[in-house]
Tab-separated table of C-alpha atoms in Angstrom:
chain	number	residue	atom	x	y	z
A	1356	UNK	CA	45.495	35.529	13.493
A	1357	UNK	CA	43.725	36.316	10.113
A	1358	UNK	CA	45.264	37.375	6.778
A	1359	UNK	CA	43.856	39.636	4.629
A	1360	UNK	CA	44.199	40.482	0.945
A	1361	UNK	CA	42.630	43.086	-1.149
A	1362	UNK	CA	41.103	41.707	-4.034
A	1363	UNK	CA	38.183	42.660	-6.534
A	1364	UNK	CA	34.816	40.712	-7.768
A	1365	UNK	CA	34.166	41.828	-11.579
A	1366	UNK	CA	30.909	40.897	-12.070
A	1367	UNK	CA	29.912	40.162	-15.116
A	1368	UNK	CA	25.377	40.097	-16.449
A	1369	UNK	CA	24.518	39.403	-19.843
A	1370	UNK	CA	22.391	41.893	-21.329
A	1371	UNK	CA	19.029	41.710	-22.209
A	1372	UNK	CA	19.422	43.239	-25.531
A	1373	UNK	CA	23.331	43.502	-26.161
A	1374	UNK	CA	24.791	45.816	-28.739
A	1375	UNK	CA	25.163	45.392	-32.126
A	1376	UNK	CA	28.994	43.779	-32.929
A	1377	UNK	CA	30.730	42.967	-35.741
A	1378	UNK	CA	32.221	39.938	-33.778
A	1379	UNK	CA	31.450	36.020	-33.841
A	1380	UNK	CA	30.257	34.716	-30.603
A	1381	UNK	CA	33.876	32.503	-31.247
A	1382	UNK	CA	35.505	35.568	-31.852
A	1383	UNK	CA	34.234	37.229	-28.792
A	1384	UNK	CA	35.138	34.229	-26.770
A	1385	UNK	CA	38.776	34.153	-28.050
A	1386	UNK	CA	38.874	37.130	-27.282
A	1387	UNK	CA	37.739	37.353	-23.080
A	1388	UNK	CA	39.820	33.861	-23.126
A	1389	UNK	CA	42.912	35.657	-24.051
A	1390	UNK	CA	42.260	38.555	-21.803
A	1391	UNK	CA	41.969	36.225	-18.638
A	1392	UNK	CA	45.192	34.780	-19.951
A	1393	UNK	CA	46.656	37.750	-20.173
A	1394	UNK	CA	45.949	38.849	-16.328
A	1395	UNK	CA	47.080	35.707	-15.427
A	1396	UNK	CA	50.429	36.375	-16.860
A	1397	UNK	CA	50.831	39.537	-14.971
A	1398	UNK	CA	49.877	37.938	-12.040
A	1399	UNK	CA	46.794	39.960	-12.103
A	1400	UNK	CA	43.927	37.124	-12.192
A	1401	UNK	CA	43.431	35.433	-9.092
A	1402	UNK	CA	40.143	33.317	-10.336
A	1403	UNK	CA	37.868	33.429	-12.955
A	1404	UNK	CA	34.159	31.332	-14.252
A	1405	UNK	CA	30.815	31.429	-15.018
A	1406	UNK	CA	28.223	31.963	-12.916
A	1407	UNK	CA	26.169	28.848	-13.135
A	1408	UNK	CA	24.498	26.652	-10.653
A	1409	UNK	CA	25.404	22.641	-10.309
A	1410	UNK	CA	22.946	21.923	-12.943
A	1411	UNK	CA	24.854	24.227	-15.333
A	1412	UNK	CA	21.703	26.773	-15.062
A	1413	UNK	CA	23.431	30.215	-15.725
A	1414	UNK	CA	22.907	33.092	-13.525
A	1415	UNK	CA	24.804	35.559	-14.310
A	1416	UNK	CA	27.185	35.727	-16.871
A	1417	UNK	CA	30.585	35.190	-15.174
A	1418	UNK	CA	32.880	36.416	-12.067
A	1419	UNK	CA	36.485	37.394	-12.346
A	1420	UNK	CA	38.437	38.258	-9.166
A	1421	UNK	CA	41.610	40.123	-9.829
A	1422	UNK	CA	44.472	41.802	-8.019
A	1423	UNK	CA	44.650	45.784	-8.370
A	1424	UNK	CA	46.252	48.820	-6.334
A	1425	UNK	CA	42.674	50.496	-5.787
A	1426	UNK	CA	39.187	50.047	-7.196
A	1427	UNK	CA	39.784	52.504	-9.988
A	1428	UNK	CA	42.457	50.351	-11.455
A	1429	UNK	CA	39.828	47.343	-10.745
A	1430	UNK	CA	37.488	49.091	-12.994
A	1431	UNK	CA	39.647	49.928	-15.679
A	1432	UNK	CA	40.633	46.526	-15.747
A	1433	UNK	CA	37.436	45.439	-15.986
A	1434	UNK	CA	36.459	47.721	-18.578
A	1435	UNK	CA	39.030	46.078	-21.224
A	1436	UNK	CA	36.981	42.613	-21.050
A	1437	UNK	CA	36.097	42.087	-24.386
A	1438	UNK	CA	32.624	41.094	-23.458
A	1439	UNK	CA	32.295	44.515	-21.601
A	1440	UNK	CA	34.319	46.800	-24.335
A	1441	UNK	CA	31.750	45.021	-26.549
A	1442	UNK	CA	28.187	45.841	-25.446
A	1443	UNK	CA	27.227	42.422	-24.430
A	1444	UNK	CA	27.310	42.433	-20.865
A	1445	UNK	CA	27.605	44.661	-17.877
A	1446	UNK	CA	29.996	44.515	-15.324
A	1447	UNK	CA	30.168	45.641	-11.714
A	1448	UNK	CA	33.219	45.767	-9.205
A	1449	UNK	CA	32.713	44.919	-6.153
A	1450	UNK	CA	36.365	45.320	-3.265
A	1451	UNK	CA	36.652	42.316	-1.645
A	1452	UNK	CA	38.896	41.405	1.258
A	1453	UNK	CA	39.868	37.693	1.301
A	1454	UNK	CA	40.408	36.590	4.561
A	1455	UNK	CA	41.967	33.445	5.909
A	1456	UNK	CA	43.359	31.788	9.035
A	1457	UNK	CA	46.934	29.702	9.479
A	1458	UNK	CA	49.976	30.250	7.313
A	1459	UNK	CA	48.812	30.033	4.066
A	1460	UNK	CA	45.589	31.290	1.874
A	1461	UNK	CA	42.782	28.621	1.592
């Protein structure tokens, strides 16, 4: 019988032209490293990378699936990514039911 879990995609593009910041790209990346720790902690992360190919060619600029009570709290989540919060990338939520078969998750 399949299990399912609801579960959001934040999807993460870099911007063509981001906006002016007063942070380091080191900064910035302390920063959304933190964050993902920080979900983790709460038990709110469930996964988290960029979005490159096996040659390391980057498509995007990274996915981050998290656990939240409804898509509105997925978004607000999302918002607070300091990449986001900063004007250097867009991000879209997408719901996301993970499905599996057996006992346990995949």
């Amino acid at each position: 019988m399949a299990r399912m879990e609801q579960l959001y995609l934040c999807l993460s593009e870099m911007k063509a032209m981001p906006a002016a910041t007063q942070l380091t790209a080191d900064e910035l990346a302390r920063r959304h490293h933190a964050y993902l720790q920080d979900l983790l902690d709460r038990g709110i992360l469930m996964g988290s990378g960029s979005a490159k190919d096996e040659k390391g060619t980057r498509h995007a600029g990274g996915i981050i699936i998290v656990r939240a009570p409804s898509f509105a709290e997925a978004e607000a989540i999302a918002a607070q990514e300091p990449y986001f919060a900063n004007g250097q990338r867009d991000t879209r939520v997408i719901p996301w039911q993970r499905t599996w078969f057996g006992d346990t998750p995949a």
